[in-house]
Every structure is written in C-alpha cells, then in structure tokens.
Coordinates of C-alpha atoms and ligand atoms in Angstrom, one line a residue:
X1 CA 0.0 0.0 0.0
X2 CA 1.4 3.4 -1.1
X3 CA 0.6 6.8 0.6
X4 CA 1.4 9.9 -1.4
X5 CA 2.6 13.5 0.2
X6 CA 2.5 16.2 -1.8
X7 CA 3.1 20.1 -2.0
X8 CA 0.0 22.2 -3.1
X9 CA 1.2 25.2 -3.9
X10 CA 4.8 26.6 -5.2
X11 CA 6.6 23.9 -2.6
X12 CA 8.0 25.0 0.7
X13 CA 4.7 23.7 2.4
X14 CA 6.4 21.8 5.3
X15 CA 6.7 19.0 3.4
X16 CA 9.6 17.7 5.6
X17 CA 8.1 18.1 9.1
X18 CA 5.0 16.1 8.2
X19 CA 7.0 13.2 6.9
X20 CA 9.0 13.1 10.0
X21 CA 5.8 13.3 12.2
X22 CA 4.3 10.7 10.2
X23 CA 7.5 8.0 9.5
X24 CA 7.0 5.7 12.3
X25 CA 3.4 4.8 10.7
X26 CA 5.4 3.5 7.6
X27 CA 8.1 1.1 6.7
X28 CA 9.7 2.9 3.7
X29 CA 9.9 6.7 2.7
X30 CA 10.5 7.3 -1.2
X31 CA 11.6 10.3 -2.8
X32 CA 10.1 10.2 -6.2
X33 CA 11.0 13.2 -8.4
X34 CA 13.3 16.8 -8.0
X35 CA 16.7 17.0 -6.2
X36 CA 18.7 18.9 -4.6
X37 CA 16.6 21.8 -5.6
X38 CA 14.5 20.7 -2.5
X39 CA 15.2 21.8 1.0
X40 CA 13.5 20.0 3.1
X41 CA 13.4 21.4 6.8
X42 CA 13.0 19.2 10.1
X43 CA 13.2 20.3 13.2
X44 CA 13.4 18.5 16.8
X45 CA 15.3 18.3 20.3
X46 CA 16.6 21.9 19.3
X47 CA 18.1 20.8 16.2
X48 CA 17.1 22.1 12.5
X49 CA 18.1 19.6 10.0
X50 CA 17.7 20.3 6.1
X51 CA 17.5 17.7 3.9
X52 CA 18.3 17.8 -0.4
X53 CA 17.7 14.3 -1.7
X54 CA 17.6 12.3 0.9
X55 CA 14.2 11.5 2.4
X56 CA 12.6 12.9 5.7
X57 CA 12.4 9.5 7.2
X58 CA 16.3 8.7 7.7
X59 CA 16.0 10.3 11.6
X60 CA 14.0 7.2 12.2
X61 CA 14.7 3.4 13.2
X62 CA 11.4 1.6 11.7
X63 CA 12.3 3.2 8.2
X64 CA 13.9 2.2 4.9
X65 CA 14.5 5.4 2.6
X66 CA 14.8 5.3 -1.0
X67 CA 15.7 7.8 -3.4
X68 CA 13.6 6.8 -6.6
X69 CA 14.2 6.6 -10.0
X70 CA 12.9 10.0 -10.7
X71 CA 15.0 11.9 -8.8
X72 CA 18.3 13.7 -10.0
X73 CA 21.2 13.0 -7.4
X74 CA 24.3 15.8 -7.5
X75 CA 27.2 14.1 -5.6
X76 CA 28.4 16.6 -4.3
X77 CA 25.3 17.8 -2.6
X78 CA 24.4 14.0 -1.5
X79 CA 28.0 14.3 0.3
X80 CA 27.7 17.1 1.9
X81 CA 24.5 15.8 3.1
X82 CA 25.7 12.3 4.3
X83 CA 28.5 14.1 6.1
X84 CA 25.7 16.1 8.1
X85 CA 24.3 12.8 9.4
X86 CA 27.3 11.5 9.9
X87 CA 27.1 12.7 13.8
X88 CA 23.3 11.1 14.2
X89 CA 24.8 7.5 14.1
X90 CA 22.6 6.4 11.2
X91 CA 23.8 2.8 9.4
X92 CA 23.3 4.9 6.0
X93 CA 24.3 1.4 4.0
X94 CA 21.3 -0.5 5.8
X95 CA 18.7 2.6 6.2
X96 CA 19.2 4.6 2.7
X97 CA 19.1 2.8 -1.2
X98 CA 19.4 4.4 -4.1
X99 CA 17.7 3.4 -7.6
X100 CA 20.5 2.8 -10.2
X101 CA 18.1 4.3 -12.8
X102 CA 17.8 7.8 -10.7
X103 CA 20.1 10.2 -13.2
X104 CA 23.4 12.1 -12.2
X105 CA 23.6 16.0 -12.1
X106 CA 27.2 16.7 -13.4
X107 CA 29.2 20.1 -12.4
X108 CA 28.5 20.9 -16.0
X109 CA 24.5 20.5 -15.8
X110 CA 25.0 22.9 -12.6
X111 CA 26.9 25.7 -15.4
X112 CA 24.1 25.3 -17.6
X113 CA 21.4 25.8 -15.9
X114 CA 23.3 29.1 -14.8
X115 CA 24.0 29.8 -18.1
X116 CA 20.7 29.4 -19.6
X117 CA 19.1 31.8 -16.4
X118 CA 21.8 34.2 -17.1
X119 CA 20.8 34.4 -20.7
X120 CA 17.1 35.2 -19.8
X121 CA 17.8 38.1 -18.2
X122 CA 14.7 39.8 -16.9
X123 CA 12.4 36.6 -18.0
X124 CA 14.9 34.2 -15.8
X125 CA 12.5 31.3 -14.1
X126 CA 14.6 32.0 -10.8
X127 CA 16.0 28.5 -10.6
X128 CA 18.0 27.1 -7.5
X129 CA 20.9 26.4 -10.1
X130 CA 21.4 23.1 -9.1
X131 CA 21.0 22.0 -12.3
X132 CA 18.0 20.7 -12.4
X133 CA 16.4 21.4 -15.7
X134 CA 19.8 20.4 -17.4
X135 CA 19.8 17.3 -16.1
X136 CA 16.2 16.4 -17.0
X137 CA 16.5 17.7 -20.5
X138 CA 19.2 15.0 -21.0
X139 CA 17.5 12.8 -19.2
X140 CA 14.5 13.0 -21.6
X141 CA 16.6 13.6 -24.2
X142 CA 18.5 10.2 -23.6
X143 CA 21.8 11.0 -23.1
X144 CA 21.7 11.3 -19.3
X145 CA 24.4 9.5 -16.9
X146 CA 22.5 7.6 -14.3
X147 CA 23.8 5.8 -11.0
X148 CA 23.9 2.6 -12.4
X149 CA 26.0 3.7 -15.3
X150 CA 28.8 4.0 -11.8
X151 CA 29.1 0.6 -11.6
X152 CA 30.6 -0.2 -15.1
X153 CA 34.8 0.4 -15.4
X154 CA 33.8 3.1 -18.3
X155 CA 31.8 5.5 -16.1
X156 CA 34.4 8.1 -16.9
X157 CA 34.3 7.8 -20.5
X158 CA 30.9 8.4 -20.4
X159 CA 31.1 11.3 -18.0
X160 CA 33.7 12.7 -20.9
X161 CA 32.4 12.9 -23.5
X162 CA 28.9 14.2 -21.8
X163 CA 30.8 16.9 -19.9
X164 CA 32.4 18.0 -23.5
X165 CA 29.1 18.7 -24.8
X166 CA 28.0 20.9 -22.1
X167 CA 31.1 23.1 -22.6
X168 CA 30.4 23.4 -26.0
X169 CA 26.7 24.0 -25.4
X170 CA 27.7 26.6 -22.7
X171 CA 29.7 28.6 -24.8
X172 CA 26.8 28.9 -27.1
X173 CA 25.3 30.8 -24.3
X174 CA 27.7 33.8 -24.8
X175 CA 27.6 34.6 -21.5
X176 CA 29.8 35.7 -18.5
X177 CA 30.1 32.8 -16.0
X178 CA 33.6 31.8 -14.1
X179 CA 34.9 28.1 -13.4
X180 CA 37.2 25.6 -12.8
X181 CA 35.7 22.5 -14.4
X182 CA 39.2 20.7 -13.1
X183 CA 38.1 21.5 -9.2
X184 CA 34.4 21.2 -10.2
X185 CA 35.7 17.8 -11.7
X186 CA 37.7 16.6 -8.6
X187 CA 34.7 17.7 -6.3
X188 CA 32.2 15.6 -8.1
X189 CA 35.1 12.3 -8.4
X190 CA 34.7 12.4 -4.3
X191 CA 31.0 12.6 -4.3
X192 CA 31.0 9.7 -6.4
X193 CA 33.1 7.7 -4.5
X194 CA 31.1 8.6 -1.6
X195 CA 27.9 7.4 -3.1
X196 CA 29.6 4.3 -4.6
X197 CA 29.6 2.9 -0.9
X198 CA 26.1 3.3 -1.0
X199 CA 23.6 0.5 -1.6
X200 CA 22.3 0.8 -5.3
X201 CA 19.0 -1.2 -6.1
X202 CA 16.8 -1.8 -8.5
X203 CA 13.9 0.7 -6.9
X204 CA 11.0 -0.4 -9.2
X205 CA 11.8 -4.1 -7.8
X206 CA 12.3 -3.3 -4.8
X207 CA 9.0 -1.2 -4.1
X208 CA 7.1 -4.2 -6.2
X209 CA 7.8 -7.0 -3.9
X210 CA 7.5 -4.5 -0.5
X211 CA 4.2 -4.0 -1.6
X212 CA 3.5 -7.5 -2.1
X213 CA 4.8 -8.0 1.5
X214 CA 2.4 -5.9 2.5
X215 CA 4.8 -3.2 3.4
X216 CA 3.5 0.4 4.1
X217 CA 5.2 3.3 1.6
X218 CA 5.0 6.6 1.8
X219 CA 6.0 8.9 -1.3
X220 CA 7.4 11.9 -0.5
X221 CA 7.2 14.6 -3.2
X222 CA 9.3 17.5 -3.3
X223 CA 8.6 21.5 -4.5
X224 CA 5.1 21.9 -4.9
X225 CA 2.0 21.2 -7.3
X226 CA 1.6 24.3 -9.0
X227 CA 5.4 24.0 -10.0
X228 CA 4.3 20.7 -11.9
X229 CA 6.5 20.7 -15.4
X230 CA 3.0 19.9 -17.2
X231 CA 0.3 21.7 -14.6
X232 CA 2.6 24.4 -13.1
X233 CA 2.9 28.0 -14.3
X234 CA 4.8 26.8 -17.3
X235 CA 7.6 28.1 -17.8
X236 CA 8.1 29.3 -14.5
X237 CA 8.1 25.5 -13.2
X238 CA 10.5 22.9 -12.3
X239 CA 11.5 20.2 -14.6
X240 CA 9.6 17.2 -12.8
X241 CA 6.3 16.0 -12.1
X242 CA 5.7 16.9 -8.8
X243 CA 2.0 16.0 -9.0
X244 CA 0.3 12.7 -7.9
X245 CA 1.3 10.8 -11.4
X246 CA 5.3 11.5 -10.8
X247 CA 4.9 9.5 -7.8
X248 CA 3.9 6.3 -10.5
X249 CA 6.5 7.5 -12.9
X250 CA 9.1 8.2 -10.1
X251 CA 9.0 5.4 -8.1
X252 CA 6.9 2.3 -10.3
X253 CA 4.3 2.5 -8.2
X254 CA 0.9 1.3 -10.2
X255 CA -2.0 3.9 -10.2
X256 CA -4.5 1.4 -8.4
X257 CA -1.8 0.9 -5.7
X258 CA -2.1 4.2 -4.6
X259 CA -4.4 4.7 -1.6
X260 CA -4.3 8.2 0.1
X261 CA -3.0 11.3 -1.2
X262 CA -1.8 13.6 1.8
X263 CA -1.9 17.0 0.5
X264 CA 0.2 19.7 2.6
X265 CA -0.1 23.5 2.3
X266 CA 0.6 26.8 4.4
X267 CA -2.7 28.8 5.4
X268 CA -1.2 31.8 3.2
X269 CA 0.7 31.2 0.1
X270 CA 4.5 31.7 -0.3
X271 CA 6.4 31.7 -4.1
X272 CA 10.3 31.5 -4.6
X273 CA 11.5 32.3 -7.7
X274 CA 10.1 34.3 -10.9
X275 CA 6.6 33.9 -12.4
X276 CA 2.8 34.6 -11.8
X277 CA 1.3 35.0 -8.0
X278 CA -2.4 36.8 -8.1
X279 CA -2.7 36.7 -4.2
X280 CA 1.4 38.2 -3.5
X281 CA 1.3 41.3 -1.0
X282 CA 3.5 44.0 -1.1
X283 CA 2.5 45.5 2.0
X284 CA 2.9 45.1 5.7
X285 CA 0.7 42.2 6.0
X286 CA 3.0 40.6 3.1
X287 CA 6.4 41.4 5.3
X288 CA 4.6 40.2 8.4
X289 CA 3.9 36.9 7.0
X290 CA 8.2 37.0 5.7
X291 CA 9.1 37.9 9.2
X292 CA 6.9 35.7 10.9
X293 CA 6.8 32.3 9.1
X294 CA 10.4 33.1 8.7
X295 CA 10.0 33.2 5.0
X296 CA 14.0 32.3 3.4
X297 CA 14.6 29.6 1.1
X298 CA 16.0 26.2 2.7
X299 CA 18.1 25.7 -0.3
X300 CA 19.3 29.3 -1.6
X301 CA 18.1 31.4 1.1
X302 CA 16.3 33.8 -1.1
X303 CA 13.6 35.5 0.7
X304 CA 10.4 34.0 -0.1
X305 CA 6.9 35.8 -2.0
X306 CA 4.3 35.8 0.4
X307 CA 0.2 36.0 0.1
X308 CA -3.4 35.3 1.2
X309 CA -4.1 31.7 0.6
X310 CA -4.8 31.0 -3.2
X311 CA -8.3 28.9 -2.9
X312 CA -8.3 28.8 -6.8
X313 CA -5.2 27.7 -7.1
X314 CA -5.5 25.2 -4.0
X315 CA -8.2 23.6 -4.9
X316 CA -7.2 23.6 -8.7
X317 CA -4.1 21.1 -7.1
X318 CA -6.5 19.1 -4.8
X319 CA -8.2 18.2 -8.3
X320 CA -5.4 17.0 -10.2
X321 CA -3.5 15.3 -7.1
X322 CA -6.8 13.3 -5.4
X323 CA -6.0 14.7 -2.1
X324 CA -7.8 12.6 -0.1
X325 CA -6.7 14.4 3.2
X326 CA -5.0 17.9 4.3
X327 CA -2.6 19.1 5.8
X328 CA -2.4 23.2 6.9
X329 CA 1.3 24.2 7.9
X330 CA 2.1 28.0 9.5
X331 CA -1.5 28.3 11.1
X332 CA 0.7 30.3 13.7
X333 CA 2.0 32.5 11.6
X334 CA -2.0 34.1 10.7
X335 CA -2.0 34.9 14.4
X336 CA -2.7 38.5 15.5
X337 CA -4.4 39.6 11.9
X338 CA -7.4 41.0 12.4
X339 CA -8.7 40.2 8.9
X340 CA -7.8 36.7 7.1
X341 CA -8.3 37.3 3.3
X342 CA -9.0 34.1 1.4
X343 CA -9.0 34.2 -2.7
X344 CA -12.3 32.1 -3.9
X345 CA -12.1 33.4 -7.4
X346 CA -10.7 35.7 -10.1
X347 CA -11.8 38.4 -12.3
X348 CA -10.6 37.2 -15.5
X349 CA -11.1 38.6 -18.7
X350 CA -14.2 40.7 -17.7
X351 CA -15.9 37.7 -15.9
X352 CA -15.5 35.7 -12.2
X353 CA -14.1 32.4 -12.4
X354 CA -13.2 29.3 -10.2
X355 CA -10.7 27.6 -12.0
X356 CA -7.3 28.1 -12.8
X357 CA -7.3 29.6 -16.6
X358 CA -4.1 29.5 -19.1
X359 CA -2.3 32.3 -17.8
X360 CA -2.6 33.9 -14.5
X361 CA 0.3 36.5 -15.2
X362 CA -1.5 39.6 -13.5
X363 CA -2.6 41.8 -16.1
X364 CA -5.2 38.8 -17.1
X365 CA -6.0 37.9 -13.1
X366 CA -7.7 39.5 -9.9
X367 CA -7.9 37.8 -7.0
X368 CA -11.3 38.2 -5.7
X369 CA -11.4 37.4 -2.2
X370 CA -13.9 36.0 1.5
X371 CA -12.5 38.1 4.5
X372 CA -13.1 36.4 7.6
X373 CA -12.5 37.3 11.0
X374 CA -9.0 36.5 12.4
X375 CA -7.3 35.1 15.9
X376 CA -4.8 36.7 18.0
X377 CA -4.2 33.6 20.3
X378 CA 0.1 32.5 20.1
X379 CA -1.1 28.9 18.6
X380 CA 2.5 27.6 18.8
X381 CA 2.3 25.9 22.6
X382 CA -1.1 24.7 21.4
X383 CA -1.4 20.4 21.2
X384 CA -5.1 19.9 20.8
X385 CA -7.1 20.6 18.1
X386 CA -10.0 21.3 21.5
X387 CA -7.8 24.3 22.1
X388 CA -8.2 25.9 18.9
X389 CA -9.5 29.6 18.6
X390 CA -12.8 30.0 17.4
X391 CA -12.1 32.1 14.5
X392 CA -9.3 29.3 13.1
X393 CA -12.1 27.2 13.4
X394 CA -14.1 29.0 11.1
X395 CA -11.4 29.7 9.1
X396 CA -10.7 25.7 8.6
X397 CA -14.0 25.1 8.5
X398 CA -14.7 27.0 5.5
X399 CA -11.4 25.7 3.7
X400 CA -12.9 22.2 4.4
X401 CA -16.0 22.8 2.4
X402 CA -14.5 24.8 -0.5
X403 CA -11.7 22.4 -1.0
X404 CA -14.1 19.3 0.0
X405 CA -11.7 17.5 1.9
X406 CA -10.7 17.2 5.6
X407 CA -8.1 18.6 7.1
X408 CA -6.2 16.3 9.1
X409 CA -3.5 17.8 10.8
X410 CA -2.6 21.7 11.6
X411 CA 0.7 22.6 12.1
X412 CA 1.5 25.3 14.8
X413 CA 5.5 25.3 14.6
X414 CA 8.5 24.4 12.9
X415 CA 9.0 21.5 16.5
X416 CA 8.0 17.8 15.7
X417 CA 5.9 18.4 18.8
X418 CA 4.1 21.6 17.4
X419 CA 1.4 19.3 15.6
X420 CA -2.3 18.9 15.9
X421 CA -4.0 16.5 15.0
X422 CA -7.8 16.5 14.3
Ligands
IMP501 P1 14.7 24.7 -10.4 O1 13.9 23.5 -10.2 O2 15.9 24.8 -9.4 O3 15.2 24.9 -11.8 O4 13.8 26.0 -10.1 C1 12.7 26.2 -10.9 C2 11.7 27.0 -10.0 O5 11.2 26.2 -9.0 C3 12.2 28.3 -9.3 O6 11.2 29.2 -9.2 C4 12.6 27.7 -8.0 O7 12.6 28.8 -7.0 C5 11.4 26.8 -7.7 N1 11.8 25.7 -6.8 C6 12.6 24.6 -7.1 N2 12.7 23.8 -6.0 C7 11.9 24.4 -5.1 C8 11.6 24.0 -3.7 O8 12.0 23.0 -3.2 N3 10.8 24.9 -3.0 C9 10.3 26.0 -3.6 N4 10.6 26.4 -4.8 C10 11.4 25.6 -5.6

C-alpha cells in the first residue's frame, strides 16, 4: 500500500516536518522526483536539519529510505548531506538505497542551468541552479548518466564525452560565468566515491515486492503542485512531475496501488522564484507573514513571495493530485491579523471564475477574495485541536467545504511536537 505526500502550492509547504511526524506509521519513505533543488526542513530536540535528496524519514529506526528513480542525485550535494548525518549514528548502508536508474547531475548541468538563467535576463524562471532542468532535458533527451552507469569500469568515459558537450553548449550561451571544471571535476570524483559505498538497487523491484509484502510506503514529493512541469505555471516551473502521477513514474508505483494522497499547504501562500502570483502582498501584511513564518529559502536562502491563501489555485491542485486528506502548515504564523483574506475566485477577462485559466500573469487575473475574522491567540504551545481559537475554526472550516476534503492535521511550529491532530 502506497501513501502519497504532496506540496499544493509553489513547494515549501512543510513537506519535511510532516514526513517526520508521520515516518513511524510506515516502513519505507521514497523520494520520487526533483533533487537537490528541495530543502526540506526538520526540526526537533533543538536541532534544524535540512534535507536535499535524501528523504525525511532517515532520523528514524522503523524506516527504509529510497531515493527513486525519478530523482536527480548531485554528488556533491548527496555528500555534503551524508557528512551532516554522519554525527546522528545512522547505518546509512542499511537505512538509505538508491535506484540505479535515478540520473546524475554533473558540475557541467550545474553551469548550464546558470547559463541558460543568465541568458534570460529579466524573464529568468529563478531557478535554484542546481541543475535541475539540465539534467532532465538529458535525461528526456536520452543522453543522461545515471547511478547505475557507476558501476561499469567506463563511467568516466561516459562522463567525458557528456561533460564535453555541455562546454560546447555553454559557450553557445555567450555569457559571463567563471569556473574551474578541473576543481568542479575533482569535487564531483569524491562525491562519487562517496555514493559508490552506498547501496544501489533496482527501486522499481524493490517497491514491487514490498508491496506485495504488505509493506507500508510513503512517497514523499518534493517542491510543490503548481510547479508541476505539465500543470505548473509553465515556464516558471520545475522540470519534474511533482504532482500525484510522478509518484507512478518516479518510483513504479501502479495507479490502483495508490491509496491516500496527503496534500500539505501553508494557510497563506508563499512563491520563490520568478513567475505569476495573483494573491502576492506587497504591503505590511506581506512582510509580516516574511518575518513571521520566517519566509527564506531552505536551499538558496532567497527571501520568499508571500500571500493570502490562493483557494483557486489550491483547490485547482487538490483536483489534479486526489487529495484525499489535508494538511495546513504556518496556522501560527496568521495569528494577530485581524482580517484573514482568502482568494475564492478571479476576475478574468471581464468575468468571475473558479478555475485556474491558461495564464494567471496579472494583467489577465484578480484575485477576488472571503474576508473572515481572524485570531490573535500565540497557537505555537497549542497540542489539541480542543484548544483551537474560534475564529481558526471558522477559518478551517470554510477551507474544508470549499476544498471538499478534511483537514487532518494543523501545524503550529517548525518542533516535531508543534502538531495537531484533528
Ligand atoms: P529549479 O527546479 O531549481 O530549476 O527551479 C525552478 C523554479 O522552482 C524556481 O522558481 C525555484 O525557486 C522553484 N523551486 C525549485 N525547487 C523548489 C523548492 O524545493 N521549493 C520552492 N521552490 C522551488
């Protein structure tokens, strides 16, 4: 039986906390799409951990983790990342497998994708440049490297002759950027060698006889719905599926064998990165909700776009995921506004809609939004959902009947601990 968690909106949803929370009710966590792009923040005894590529659930016993075929793996991040555990005692070669079909990001992916932005200019998508959309576009385009290609003698070769082309394709940029592939080089050998201890597997095989064993899964997606490569805000997306279907693509999980679809988002709506956001504030409300919710990219630590709570948009992603349950992250940070605006519609073209058109650059969108009443109580000692405010209530309760789907769990804190469950 496979369990799907997904991000709603443009990613940063608290993806990582819930998986945490909610590892010891599985036996495997499985990243399915995206890399190092994701940051993935967890947060207990007084420690912040942030995770890349490897899953939320490596911090517990019960757990296998796997990082699926869909993901892209950068070495050098994976590394640095292992070297960060190293002080948790965690028997990585026991607790973590790796697909061999998940592809490579190589130094020279990382240039591109710097490249390419840097080319853009004003219309840049804002990428983490970690080389994500490089490494896709080979991988679609069948000339990627993948993990399993490390266990054959000519890896190198391979590596070569890939590597080559990207230098030639980067000077077809025509752009300013500075390196040293030779120390880029020698930075991604030792990643390499690093992950070459690890324990490659055949994932797809691997998930398929777990499930016959009656195993419990849980997928864990990474960025966020609405940054889908097909249903996103093209072209200011990423280059996976991050939607329910990646998880079948990303992992070989069948369609039927999917059973519920957790889908997590913030009670405001935050956006890192270029490209259309209706509800975005520029006023105090909007820095409130930056200072507050503490509103920096895990990865880059760009300050993050913040908003009211994008219903359209939300509900648009509840649609093409199945969400069968919710999950509402940051209900602390709302605390102490008077007024909570919620956007039920847009002005589009002349008319009111309800669904999520084309475009919604702004000079085709207005957000047209429910004001409801707010709370001032500090939720973030809270532990039952009994000791809710009044007005939250309200406010969940009408998010439950638009969306159509009950929220399960509201988050009041970055802490393990800070978690209520209804
Ligand atoms: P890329 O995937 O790094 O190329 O970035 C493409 C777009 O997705 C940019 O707007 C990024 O800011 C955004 N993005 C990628 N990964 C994440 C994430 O984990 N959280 C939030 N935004 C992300």
């Amino acid at each position: 039986m496979v369990d799907l968690l997904l991000g709603l909106q443009w990613g940063d949803e608290g993806k990582g906390k819930i998986v945490d929370v909610l590892t010891k009710e599985y036996d495997i966590i499985a990243r399915f799409q995206g890399g190092p792009n994701a940051g993935h923040t967890l947060e207990f005894d007084g420690i912040k951990h942030v995770l890349h590529t490897i899953p939320s659930g490596i911090f517990h016993k019960n757990a296998i983790n796997v990082v699926g075929n869909g993901v892209v793996i950068d070495p050098v991040i994976f590394k640095k990342e292992l070297d960060n555990l190293e002080k948790f005692n965690i028997d990585i070669e026991t607790k973590l497998f790796i697909s061999r079909k998940a592809h490579l990001i190589l130094p020279t992916h990382r240039l591109l994708d710097a490249a390419s932005e840097a080319s853009k200019g004003k219309a840049k998508i804002g990428s983490t440049l970690k080389g994500i959309g490089p490494t896709y576009m080979d991988k679609t385009g069948r000339n990627g490297m993948r993990v399993g290609d490390l266990e054959f003698d000519d890896w190198k070769t391979k590596y070569r002759a890939l590597a080559d082309k990207h230098e030639a394709m980067i000077d077809f940029y025509n752009v300013e950027i500075q390196y040293n592939l030779d120390e880029l080089e020698a930075e991604f050998c030792e990643g390499v060698e690093t992950l070459k201890k690890l324990t490659f597997i055949d994932s797809e095989e691997y998930i398929f006889k777990a499930q016959a064993e009656g195993k419990k899964i849980l997928a864990e997606g990474a960025q966020g719905s609405l940054l889908d490569i097909d249903f996103g805000t093209y072209p200011f997306v990423t280059s996976s599926n991050t939607t329910a279907a990646g998880a079948c693509t990303g992992l070989g999980v069948a369609p039927n064998n999917i059973k519920n679809v957790l889908g997590i988002f913030k009670a405001y709506t935050t956006r890192v990165g270029s490209g259309p956001f209706p509800t975005e504030l520029f006023d105090e409300d909007g820095a409130t909700m930056a200072k507050v919710g503490n509103e920096f990219g895990a990865t880059t630590g760009r300050p993050r776009r913040c908003g009211w709570l994008d219903l359209v948009a939300l509900k648009y992603a509840v649609q093409i995921n199945g969400v069968t349950e919710l999950m509402m992250m940051k209900a602390d940070v709302l605390s102490g506004f008077d007024t909570i605006k919620v956007c039920t519609a847009y002005q589009y073209k002349g008319e009111e809609i309800q669904h999520l058109p084309y475009s919604i650059e702004e000079e085709y969108v207005t957000p047209v939004y429910t004001e409801m009443k707010g709370w001032s109580e500090d939720l973030t000692k809270l532990s039952k959902a009994e000791d809710l405010p009044a007005t939250l209530n309200d406010y969940i309760a009408f998010l439950e009947e638009q969306l159509n789907v009950p929220i399960k769990i509201v988050s009041v804190g970055p802490d393990r601990l800070q978690t209520i469950h209804r």
